[in-house]
Amino acid sequence: MFNIQKAVSRLNFAPKLNEIEITDIKNGIGAFTPKAEKPVSYAALKETLKKAGYTLASAKITVNGKLSRDASGWALLSDTSGQRFALEGEGVELALPDVSPNAQVEVTGDWKTGGEGKEVISPLPAKKAARSHNENGDNPAQTEYVDVTSGGPMEAGPPPVAPIRTTSPGLTVYRGGAFTPRYIYLRQTLAGLKVDRHIMLLDFSYTPTPKLLVEAEIPVTRISFKDGTTSGGGEGIGNVIISGKYRFFRQVEAWGDRQAALRFGLELPTGNKGAPDEQQLQAPAFVRQQLSPISGGLSPHVDLTYSQAKGRFIFGGNVEGVLRSERDGFRMGHELRVNTDLEYVLFPRKYDRPGGEVFAILESNFIRRGIGRVAGAPVPGSSSTEYYLAPGVQYAMRPRFVIEASYQIPVARNTEPQVLRIERGLLVGVRLLY
Amino acid sequence: MTRAAVSATLLVALFSFVLGQGERPAPKLELKDVEGRALRLSDYKGRVVLLNFWATWCAPCRAEMPDLVKWQREYKGKSLQVIGVTYPPEELTEVCEFIKSIKVNYPVALGYEQTKAMFDKGETLPITVVIDRKGMIREVIQGIIFPEEFEQKVRPLLR
């Protein structure tokens, strides 16, 4: 904004810098009233903006003055500067109905500089000037008005691309690294069994190149259960996932970023496999195994993600596949996940620099899980199809500090008899970028 | 109080006022350039330094850099030293590609938000800090530095 004001204020017909108003930062629109006695030039305006790195897309001007007509057509003589503006374009006659030469009018129209420095207005419908204005001879304070549209990106802060959230299906690849501790609470049930799962997910990521992000996720889990007659619990580290995400597509537009990335991850068999035994919990082995911090052994993850911003909305979606292998004969079924993420930028209402952004979020998660195994054998009744919605909010307090929270609600759960059902989930996290 | 004493007092006050208009010693600054070498502001004492904060994503910054290249070339013999300092978020490869594309003939260091904050607390980019031969900050030019500003605020220091 400041650079546009500064560039325009260099012109001899421009007012002081602080009198040049930027009316729309996002679209680069500004307005100013030129000095009354100075002739104006569209070409000069365009040139000074070009010098500052901007492209003048179009300009509108309003001039109060006296009409004249000669062999070359209609013209307008400014009351204040005496400058002559040629009135051209198909709409001139239409725009100046019932007017005759010497009539006092106010003309607004598209402004250009024609050949030989001739200033040209293609008018919109004109207004006859108020009689009192003619009689007392005063000129209005704002005799001319220029509306400048700059096609170039603004200064001060990254270009006005839509702010991008950093959670799932997060694509943002920062230079440097990030540490994202997240707390996740899940309430699961199965018949009379109630399970509370508290997960502290420690996520470390680093960006060695602008398109590549490497990441390690370390879950630390505490589980407690009760089934009316007995209760118990356990805790431990879960399976660590290491992954690399490659952003293969990115198109940056003003509030219209589009990007896509492919992620490969490997879930390592690092987790605590301890689960309650039959004496601690009267339940089938597959159910008891689900009360450990792990879902199986070494498991590759593949994830394709796309996100698109449009205006204040951001949409993201990803498809993820997890191929599970057994650990000591146990694994949950292979997984297919389809996640979508719709965001709305609540604040700021006018985006001019990063930070202080508040997003309203609605995530959806579809999970199809195949048949699991225990003791090396398939377990009938262990597959599931689930669909959840998670409204949430994210606050990017500073470009490198983000706080987020969401609440997961089940919408549809077609879980077979041996699968724990999620009743609700809560996520609270922060992201620190360094 | 005699008239002479009053005049002297006024002169001292005036001198203090003039000195107070933005002149202060440049802070100690040590950064890494794009090739990982140390860049110390103190190494340029005795030269007129233009410390230009910029970013590849800032259109006005990119627009003014050809002028900085030109001034560095024209006034190198008069002890002008332009130093570019990037402002985050930046990607090193983009910085390198850009400075190569416009043949930047002065050192470019990788800066941080705090680096710029040492000279200017505002949000505007680019800014150019004018440091005289004695290491005093003479001016912080906010926004793009236009040729007339260079003539008015930098050229006199090069004599």
PDB file of N, CA, C and O in Angstrom, chain A residues 2-4 6-8 10 48 50-54 152-159 173-175 210-211 247 250 353-354 398-400, chain B residues 57-64 67 87-94 110-111 113 123-126 141-149:
ATOM      1  N   PHE A   2       1.855   1.260   0.884  1.00  0.00           N
ATOM      2  CA  PHE A   2       2.709   2.441   1.014  1.00  0.00           C
ATOM      3  C   PHE A   2       3.437   2.726  -0.291  1.00  0.00           C
ATOM      4  O   PHE A   2       3.592   3.880  -0.691  1.00  0.00           O
ATOM      5  N   ASN A   3       3.870   1.662  -0.980  1.00  0.00           N
ATOM      6  CA  ASN A   3       4.617   1.861  -2.226  1.00  0.00           C
ATOM      7  C   ASN A   3       3.750   2.470  -3.316  1.00  0.00           C
ATOM      8  O   ASN A   3       4.238   3.268  -4.109  1.00  0.00           O
ATOM      9  N   ILE A   4       2.486   2.078  -3.356  1.00  0.00           N
ATOM     10  CA  ILE A   4       1.580   2.681  -4.343  1.00  0.00           C
ATOM     11  C   ILE A   4       1.409   4.163  -4.017  1.00  0.00           C
ATOM     12  O   ILE A   4       1.502   5.029  -4.888  1.00  0.00           O
ATOM     13  N   LYS A   6       3.385   6.056  -2.359  1.00  0.00           N
ATOM     14  CA  LYS A   6       4.643   6.773  -2.573  1.00  0.00           C
ATOM     15  C   LYS A   6       4.888   7.010  -4.063  1.00  0.00           C
ATOM     16  O   LYS A   6       5.297   8.096  -4.469  1.00  0.00           O
ATOM     17  N   ALA A   7       4.597   5.978  -4.859  1.00  0.00           N
ATOM     18  CA  ALA A   7       4.822   6.113  -6.306  1.00  0.00           C
ATOM     19  C   ALA A   7       3.919   7.187  -6.888  1.00  0.00           C
ATOM     20  O   ALA A   7       4.359   8.022  -7.679  1.00  0.00           O
ATOM     21  N   VAL A   8       2.645   7.171  -6.478  1.00  0.00           N
ATOM     22  CA  VAL A   8       1.703   8.150  -7.034  1.00  0.00           C
ATOM     23  C   VAL A   8       2.047   9.558  -6.549  1.00  0.00           C
ATOM     24  O   VAL A   8       1.954  10.541  -7.300  1.00  0.00           O
ATOM     25  N   ARG A  10       4.721  10.931  -6.239  1.00  0.00           N
ATOM     26  CA  ARG A  10       5.826  11.545  -6.996  1.00  0.00           C
ATOM     27  C   ARG A  10       5.315  12.449  -8.117  1.00  0.00           C
ATOM     28  O   ARG A  10       6.031  13.322  -8.595  1.00  0.00           O
ATOM     29  N   THR A  48       4.708   5.754 -13.351  1.00  0.00           N
ATOM     30  CA  THR A  48       5.234   5.776 -11.975  1.00  0.00           C
ATOM     31  C   THR A  48       4.870   4.489 -11.224  1.00  0.00           C
ATOM     32  O   THR A  48       5.655   3.986 -10.421  1.00  0.00           O
ATOM     33  N   LYS A  50       4.474   1.604 -12.714  1.00  0.00           N
ATOM     34  CA  LYS A  50       5.333   0.575 -13.318  1.00  0.00           C
ATOM     35  C   LYS A  50       6.710   0.610 -12.666  1.00  0.00           C
ATOM     36  O   LYS A  50       7.296  -0.432 -12.353  1.00  0.00           O
ATOM     37  N   LYS A  51       7.183   1.801 -12.413  1.00  0.00           N
ATOM     38  CA  LYS A  51       8.496   1.964 -11.789  1.00  0.00           C
ATOM     39  C   LYS A  51       8.507   1.337 -10.387  1.00  0.00           C
ATOM     40  O   LYS A  51       9.539   0.876  -9.898  1.00  0.00           O
ATOM     41  N   ALA A  52       7.337   1.337  -9.758  1.00  0.00           N
ATOM     42  CA  ALA A  52       7.241   0.768  -8.410  1.00  0.00           C
ATOM     43  C   ALA A  52       6.859  -0.708  -8.435  1.00  0.00           C
ATOM     44  O   ALA A  52       6.599  -1.300  -7.393  1.00  0.00           O
ATOM     45  N   GLY A  53       6.792  -1.287  -9.629  1.00  0.00           N
ATOM     46  CA  GLY A  53       6.535  -2.719  -9.717  1.00  0.00           C
ATOM     47  C   GLY A  53       5.076  -3.083  -9.912  1.00  0.00           C
ATOM     48  O   GLY A  53       4.719  -4.250  -9.797  1.00  0.00           O
ATOM     49  N   TYR A  54       4.250  -2.121 -10.202  1.00  0.00           N
ATOM     50  CA  TYR A  54       2.824  -2.401 -10.370  1.00  0.00           C
ATOM     51  C   TYR A  54       2.396  -2.170 -11.815  1.00  0.00           C
ATOM     52  O   TYR A  54       3.018  -1.405 -12.544  1.00  0.00           O
ATOM     53  N   GLY A 152      -0.560  -5.382  -9.982  1.00  0.00           N
ATOM     54  CA  GLY A 152       0.592  -6.030  -9.358  1.00  0.00           C
ATOM     55  C   GLY A 152       0.334  -6.363  -7.911  1.00  0.00           C
ATOM     56  O   GLY A 152      -0.582  -5.828  -7.298  1.00  0.00           O
ATOM     57  N   PRO A 153       1.125  -7.256  -7.385  1.00  0.00           N
ATOM     58  CA  PRO A 153       0.939  -7.586  -5.976  1.00  0.00           C
ATOM     59  C   PRO A 153       1.381  -6.441  -5.065  1.00  0.00           C
ATOM     60  O   PRO A 153       2.179  -5.614  -5.451  1.00  0.00           O
ATOM     61  N   MET A 154       0.820  -6.434  -3.882  1.00  0.00           N
ATOM     62  CA  MET A 154       1.132  -5.385  -2.923  1.00  0.00           C
ATOM     63  C   MET A 154       2.446  -5.663  -2.206  1.00  0.00           C
ATOM     64  O   MET A 154       2.942  -6.776  -2.207  1.00  0.00           O
ATOM     65  N   GLU A 155       2.905  -4.656  -1.536  1.00  0.00           N
ATOM     66  CA  GLU A 155       4.122  -4.799  -0.752  1.00  0.00           C
ATOM     67  C   GLU A 155       3.756  -5.128   0.678  1.00  0.00           C
ATOM     68  O   GLU A 155       2.582  -5.315   0.988  1.00  0.00           O
ATOM     69  N   ALA A 156       4.733  -5.155   1.537  1.00  0.00           N
ATOM     70  CA  ALA A 156       4.552  -5.348   2.974  1.00  0.00           C
ATOM     71  C   ALA A 156       3.887  -6.671   3.286  1.00  0.00           C
ATOM     72  O   ALA A 156       2.682  -6.760   3.456  1.00  0.00           O
ATOM     73  N   GLY A 157       4.661  -7.679   3.386  1.00  0.00           N
ATOM     74  CA  GLY A 157       4.123  -9.003   3.666  1.00  0.00           C
ATOM     75  C   GLY A 157       4.091  -9.797   2.377  1.00  0.00           C
ATOM     76  O   GLY A 157       4.265  -9.246   1.295  1.00  0.00           O
ATOM     77  N   PRO A 158       3.896 -11.099   2.506  1.00  0.00           N
ATOM     78  CA  PRO A 158       3.855 -11.918   1.321  1.00  0.00           C
ATOM     79  C   PRO A 158       2.750 -11.452   0.391  1.00  0.00           C
ATOM     80  O   PRO A 158       1.837 -10.746   0.817  1.00  0.00           O
ATOM     81  N   PRO A 159       2.791 -11.838  -0.882  1.00  0.00           N
ATOM     82  CA  PRO A 159       1.762 -11.400  -1.796  1.00  0.00           C
ATOM     83  C   PRO A 159       0.398 -11.827  -1.278  1.00  0.00           C
ATOM     84  O   PRO A 159       0.295 -12.777  -0.518  1.00  0.00           O
ATOM     85  N   VAL A 173       4.408 -25.691   2.848  1.00  0.00           N
ATOM     86  CA  VAL A 173       5.796 -26.092   2.985  1.00  0.00           C
ATOM     87  C   VAL A 173       6.589 -24.835   3.308  1.00  0.00           C
ATOM     88  O   VAL A 173       6.733 -23.953   2.489  1.00  0.00           O
ATOM     89  N   TYR A 174       7.014 -24.741   4.531  1.00  0.00           N
ATOM     90  CA  TYR A 174       7.766 -23.582   4.964  1.00  0.00           C
ATOM     91  C   TYR A 174       9.240 -23.850   4.800  1.00  0.00           C
ATOM     92  O   TYR A 174       9.686 -24.990   4.878  1.00  0.00           O
ATOM     93  N   ARG A 175       9.962 -22.781   4.611  1.00  0.00           N
ATOM     94  CA  ARG A 175      11.401 -22.921   4.682  1.00  0.00           C
ATOM     95  C   ARG A 175      11.718 -23.035   6.168  1.00  0.00           C
ATOM     96  O   ARG A 175      11.213 -22.275   6.979  1.00  0.00           O
ATOM     97  N   PRO A 210      12.357 -26.138  -1.232  1.00  0.00           N
ATOM     98  CA  PRO A 210      11.041 -25.489  -1.219  1.00  0.00           C
ATOM     99  C   PRO A 210       9.871 -26.421  -1.502  1.00  0.00           C
ATOM    100  O   PRO A 210       8.737 -26.097  -1.200  1.00  0.00           O
ATOM    101  N   LYS A 211      10.138 -27.566  -2.113  1.00  0.00           N
ATOM    102  CA  LYS A 211       9.018 -28.425  -2.490  1.00  0.00           C
ATOM    103  C   LYS A 211       8.904 -29.679  -1.647  1.00  0.00           C
ATOM    104  O   LYS A 211       7.988 -30.463  -1.828  1.00  0.00           O
ATOM    105  N   ARG A 247       5.619 -31.446  -2.868  1.00  0.00           N
ATOM    106  CA  ARG A 247       4.602 -30.587  -3.494  1.00  0.00           C
ATOM    107  C   ARG A 247       4.941 -30.462  -4.970  1.00  0.00           C
ATOM    108  O   ARG A 247       5.868 -29.776  -5.349  1.00  0.00           O
ATOM    109  N   ARG A 250       1.971 -26.119  -7.758  1.00  0.00           N
ATOM    110  CA  ARG A 250       1.566 -24.943  -6.997  1.00  0.00           C
ATOM    111  C   ARG A 250       1.305 -23.796  -7.959  1.00  0.00           C
ATOM    112  O   ARG A 250       2.124 -23.462  -8.800  1.00  0.00           O
ATOM    113  N   ARG A 353      -1.529  -8.412   5.521  1.00  0.00           N
ATOM    114  CA  ARG A 353      -0.260  -8.999   5.925  1.00  0.00           C
ATOM    115  C   ARG A 353      -0.541 -10.257   6.735  1.00  0.00           C
ATOM    116  O   ARG A 353      -1.636 -10.422   7.283  1.00  0.00           O
ATOM    117  N   PRO A 354       0.435 -11.133   6.787  1.00  0.00           N
ATOM    118  CA  PRO A 354       0.193 -12.374   7.501  1.00  0.00           C
ATOM    119  C   PRO A 354       0.073 -12.149   9.006  1.00  0.00           C
ATOM    120  O   PRO A 354       0.638 -11.194   9.542  1.00  0.00           O
ATOM    121  N   ARG A 398       0.463 -15.463  14.600  1.00  0.00           N
ATOM    122  CA  ARG A 398       1.561 -14.890  13.832  1.00  0.00           C
ATOM    123  C   ARG A 398       1.844 -15.868  12.700  1.00  0.00           C
ATOM    124  O   ARG A 398       1.410 -17.017  12.779  1.00  0.00           O
ATOM    125  N   PRO A 399       2.553 -15.418  11.642  1.00  0.00           N
ATOM    126  CA  PRO A 399       2.785 -16.352  10.544  1.00  0.00           C
ATOM    127  C   PRO A 399       3.476 -17.634  10.994  1.00  0.00           C
ATOM    128  O   PRO A 399       3.365 -18.658  10.354  1.00  0.00           O
ATOM    129  N   ARG A 400       4.141 -17.589  12.112  1.00  0.00           N
ATOM    130  CA  ARG A 400       4.865 -18.775  12.557  1.00  0.00           C
ATOM    131  C   ARG A 400       4.336 -19.337  13.879  1.00  0.00           C
ATOM    132  O   ARG A 400       5.022 -20.084  14.558  1.00  0.00           O
TER     133      ARG A 400
ATOM    134  N   TRP B  57       9.007 -11.998  -3.019  1.00  0.00           N
ATOM    135  CA  TRP B  57       7.560 -11.909  -3.198  1.00  0.00           C
ATOM    136  C   TRP B  57       7.049 -10.469  -3.207  1.00  0.00           C
ATOM    137  O   TRP B  57       5.849 -10.229  -3.309  1.00  0.00           O
ATOM    138  N   CYS B  58       7.954  -9.517  -3.074  1.00  0.00           N
ATOM    139  CA  CYS B  58       7.574  -8.101  -2.976  1.00  0.00           C
ATOM    140  C   CYS B  58       7.858  -7.426  -4.317  1.00  0.00           C
ATOM    141  O   CYS B  58       9.022  -7.234  -4.689  1.00  0.00           O
ATOM    142  N   ALA B  59       6.788  -7.111  -5.042  1.00  0.00           N
ATOM    143  CA  ALA B  59       6.960  -6.549  -6.388  1.00  0.00           C
ATOM    144  C   ALA B  59       7.747  -5.232  -6.392  1.00  0.00           C
ATOM    145  O   ALA B  59       8.644  -5.058  -7.214  1.00  0.00           O
ATOM    146  N   PRO B  60       7.453  -4.305  -5.490  1.00  0.00           N
ATOM    147  CA  PRO B  60       8.239  -3.061  -5.494  1.00  0.00           C
ATOM    148  C   PRO B  60       9.730  -3.307  -5.218  1.00  0.00           C
ATOM    149  O   PRO B  60      10.577  -2.608  -5.759  1.00  0.00           O
ATOM    150  N   CYS B  61      10.000  -4.304  -4.368  1.00  0.00           N
ATOM    151  CA  CYS B  61      11.411  -4.624  -4.080  1.00  0.00           C
ATOM    152  C   CYS B  61      12.118  -5.048  -5.358  1.00  0.00           C
ATOM    153  O   CYS B  61      13.233  -4.605  -5.656  1.00  0.00           O
ATOM    154  N   ARG B  62      11.451  -5.911  -6.100  1.00  0.00           N
ATOM    155  CA  ARG B  62      12.063  -6.399  -7.344  1.00  0.00           C
ATOM    156  C   ARG B  62      12.223  -5.258  -8.335  1.00  0.00           C
ATOM    157  O   ARG B  62      13.212  -5.192  -9.063  1.00  0.00           O
ATOM    158  N   ALA B  63      11.245  -4.357  -8.316  1.00  0.00           N
ATOM    159  CA  ALA B  63      11.279  -3.255  -9.287  1.00  0.00           C
ATOM    160  C   ALA B  63      12.440  -2.303  -9.033  1.00  0.00           C
ATOM    161  O   ALA B  63      12.988  -1.731  -9.965  1.00  0.00           O
ATOM    162  N   GLU B  64      12.805  -2.111  -7.786  1.00  0.00           N
ATOM    163  CA  GLU B  64      13.848  -1.118  -7.498  1.00  0.00           C
ATOM    164  C   GLU B  64      15.259  -1.701  -7.645  1.00  0.00           C
ATOM    165  O   GLU B  64      16.237  -0.954  -7.721  1.00  0.00           O
ATOM    166  N   ASP B  67      17.818  -0.508 -10.281  1.00  0.00           N
ATOM    167  CA  ASP B  67      18.413   0.804  -9.957  1.00  0.00           C
ATOM    168  C   ASP B  67      19.552   0.646  -8.955  1.00  0.00           C
ATOM    169  O   ASP B  67      20.584   1.307  -9.067  1.00  0.00           O
ATOM    170  N   TYR B  87      13.985 -10.576   3.438  1.00  0.00           N
ATOM    171  CA  TYR B  87      13.020 -10.567   4.539  1.00  0.00           C
ATOM    172  C   TYR B  87      12.157 -11.814   4.394  1.00  0.00           C
ATOM    173  O   TYR B  87      11.700 -12.119   3.300  1.00  0.00           O
ATOM    174  N   PRO B  88      11.959 -12.544   5.476  1.00  0.00           N
ATOM    175  CA  PRO B  88      11.212 -13.806   5.355  1.00  0.00           C
ATOM    176  C   PRO B  88       9.709 -13.583   5.138  1.00  0.00           C
ATOM    177  O   PRO B  88       9.238 -12.467   5.375  1.00  0.00           O
ATOM    178  N   PRO B  89       8.959 -14.618   4.680  1.00  0.00           N
ATOM    179  CA  PRO B  89       9.451 -15.947   4.348  1.00  0.00           C
ATOM    180  C   PRO B  89      10.109 -15.969   2.971  1.00  0.00           C
ATOM    181  O   PRO B  89       9.562 -15.432   2.029  1.00  0.00           O
ATOM    182  N   GLU B  90      11.255 -16.585   2.880  1.00  0.00           N
ATOM    183  CA  GLU B  90      11.996 -16.632   1.634  1.00  0.00           C
ATOM    184  C   GLU B  90      12.494 -18.051   1.391  1.00  0.00           C
ATOM    185  O   GLU B  90      12.713 -18.809   2.332  1.00  0.00           O
ATOM    186  N   GLU B  91      12.663 -18.372   0.152  1.00  0.00           N
ATOM    187  CA  GLU B  91      13.236 -19.657  -0.200  1.00  0.00           C
ATOM    188  C   GLU B  91      14.558 -19.372  -0.901  1.00  0.00           C
ATOM    189  O   GLU B  91      14.602 -18.610  -1.867  1.00  0.00           O
ATOM    190  N   LEU B  92      15.602 -19.952  -0.375  1.00  0.00           N
ATOM    191  CA  LEU B  92      16.958 -19.639  -0.837  1.00  0.00           C
ATOM    192  C   LEU B  92      17.103 -19.805  -2.343  1.00  0.00           C
ATOM    193  O   LEU B  92      17.703 -18.975  -3.014  1.00  0.00           O
ATOM    194  N   THR B  93      16.500 -20.874  -2.875  1.00  0.00           N
ATOM    195  CA  THR B  93      16.656 -21.108  -4.324  1.00  0.00           C
ATOM    196  C   THR B  93      16.019 -19.973  -5.120  1.00  0.00           C
ATOM    197  O   THR B  93      16.564 -19.542  -6.129  1.00  0.00           O
ATOM    198  N   GLU B  94      14.868 -19.484  -4.646  1.00  0.00           N
ATOM    199  CA  GLU B  94      14.213 -18.382  -5.354  1.00  0.00           C
ATOM    200  C   GLU B  94      15.054 -17.120  -5.275  1.00  0.00           C
ATOM    201  O   GLU B  94      15.167 -16.359  -6.233  1.00  0.00           O
ATOM    202  N   LEU B 110      20.917 -13.245   4.067  1.00  0.00           N
ATOM    203  CA  LEU B 110      19.610 -13.770   4.460  1.00  0.00           C
ATOM    204  C   LEU B 110      19.229 -13.185   5.809  1.00  0.00           C
ATOM    205  O   LEU B 110      19.928 -13.378   6.806  1.00  0.00           O
ATOM    206  N   GLY B 111      18.144 -12.444   5.820  1.00  0.00           N
ATOM    207  CA  GLY B 111      17.745 -11.753   7.044  1.00  0.00           C
ATOM    208  C   GLY B 111      16.547 -12.385   7.714  1.00  0.00           C
ATOM    209  O   GLY B 111      15.968 -13.362   7.219  1.00  0.00           O
ATOM    210  N   GLU B 113      13.019 -11.380  10.464  1.00  0.00           N
ATOM    211  CA  GLU B 113      12.150 -10.261  10.866  1.00  0.00           C
ATOM    212  C   GLU B 113      12.877  -9.351  11.849  1.00  0.00           C
ATOM    213  O   GLU B 113      12.778  -8.129  11.777  1.00  0.00           O
ATOM    214  N   GLU B 123       5.832  -2.137   8.761  1.00  0.00           N
ATOM    215  CA  GLU B 123       5.534  -3.323   7.957  1.00  0.00           C
ATOM    216  C   GLU B 123       5.981  -3.148   6.514  1.00  0.00           C
ATOM    217  O   GLU B 123       5.944  -4.098   5.738  1.00  0.00           O
ATOM    218  N   THR B 124       6.372  -1.945   6.159  1.00  0.00           N
ATOM    219  CA  THR B 124       6.627  -1.669   4.751  1.00  0.00           C
ATOM    220  C   THR B 124       7.872  -2.389   4.234  1.00  0.00           C
ATOM    221  O   THR B 124       8.874  -2.486   4.919  1.00  0.00           O
ATOM    222  N   LEU B 125       7.767  -2.859   3.045  1.00  0.00           N
ATOM    223  CA  LEU B 125       8.909  -3.372   2.293  1.00  0.00           C
ATOM    224  C   LEU B 125       8.820  -2.768   0.904  1.00  0.00           C
ATOM    225  O   LEU B 125       7.712  -2.614   0.400  1.00  0.00           O
ATOM    226  N   PRO B 126       9.901  -2.456   0.236  1.00  0.00           N
ATOM    227  CA  PRO B 126      11.259  -2.500   0.755  1.00  0.00           C
ATOM    228  C   PRO B 126      11.531  -1.324   1.685  1.00  0.00           C
ATOM    229  O   PRO B 126      10.753  -0.369   1.701  1.00  0.00           O
ATOM    230  N   ILE B 141      14.805   4.915   4.405  1.00  0.00           N
ATOM    231  CA  ILE B 141      13.868   5.250   3.329  1.00  0.00           C
ATOM    232  C   ILE B 141      12.838   4.135   3.228  1.00  0.00           C
ATOM    233  O   ILE B 141      13.178   2.993   2.908  1.00  0.00           O
ATOM    234  N   GLN B 142      11.616   4.488   3.510  1.00  0.00           N
ATOM    235  CA  GLN B 142      10.558   3.471   3.461  1.00  0.00           C
ATOM    236  C   GLN B 142       9.998   3.388   2.062  1.00  0.00           C
ATOM    237  O   GLN B 142       9.828   4.397   1.389  1.00  0.00           O
ATOM    238  N   GLY B 143       9.726   2.175   1.627  1.00  0.00           N
ATOM    239  CA  GLY B 143       9.190   1.973   0.288  1.00  0.00           C
ATOM    240  C   GLY B 143      10.303   2.032  -0.733  1.00  0.00           C
ATOM    241  O   GLY B 143      11.485   2.182  -0.402  1.00  0.00           O
ATOM    242  N   ILE B 144       9.890   1.925  -1.968  1.00  0.00           N
ATOM    243  CA  ILE B 144      10.860   1.900  -3.070  1.00  0.00           C
ATOM    244  C   ILE B 144      11.687   3.188  -3.068  1.00  0.00           C
ATOM    245  O   ILE B 144      11.167   4.268  -2.784  1.00  0.00           O
ATOM    246  N   ILE B 145      12.969   3.047  -3.340  1.00  0.00           N
ATOM    247  CA  ILE B 145      13.827   4.234  -3.386  1.00  0.00           C
ATOM    248  C   ILE B 145      13.868   4.723  -4.838  1.00  0.00           C
ATOM    249  O   ILE B 145      14.367   4.032  -5.731  1.00  0.00           O
ATOM    250  N   PHE B 146      13.296   5.877  -5.055  1.00  0.00           N
ATOM    251  CA  PHE B 146      13.231   6.432  -6.403  1.00  0.00           C
ATOM    252  C   PHE B 146      14.507   7.221  -6.694  1.00  0.00           C
ATOM    253  O   PHE B 146      15.180   7.686  -5.765  1.00  0.00           O
ATOM    254  N   PRO B 147      14.837   7.388  -7.982  1.00  0.00           N
ATOM    255  CA  PRO B 147      16.078   8.090  -8.338  1.00  0.00           C
ATOM    256  C   PRO B 147      16.204   9.464  -7.689  1.00  0.00           C
ATOM    257  O   PRO B 147      17.287   9.851  -7.253  1.00  0.00           O
ATOM    258  N   GLU B 148      15.094  10.192  -7.596  1.00  0.00           N
ATOM    259  CA  GLU B 148      15.195  11.541  -7.012  1.00  0.00           C
ATOM    260  C   GLU B 148      15.565  11.473  -5.526  1.00  0.00           C
ATOM    261  O   GLU B 148      16.235  12.363  -4.995  1.00  0.00           O
ATOM    262  N   GLU B 149      15.128  10.396  -4.868  1.00  0.00           N
ATOM    263  CA  GLU B 149      15.504  10.231  -3.453  1.00  0.00           C
ATOM    264  C   GLU B 149      16.978   9.886  -3.326  1.00  0.00           C
ATOM    265  O   GLU B 149      17.649  10.333  -2.403  1.00  0.00           O
TER     266      GLU B 149
END
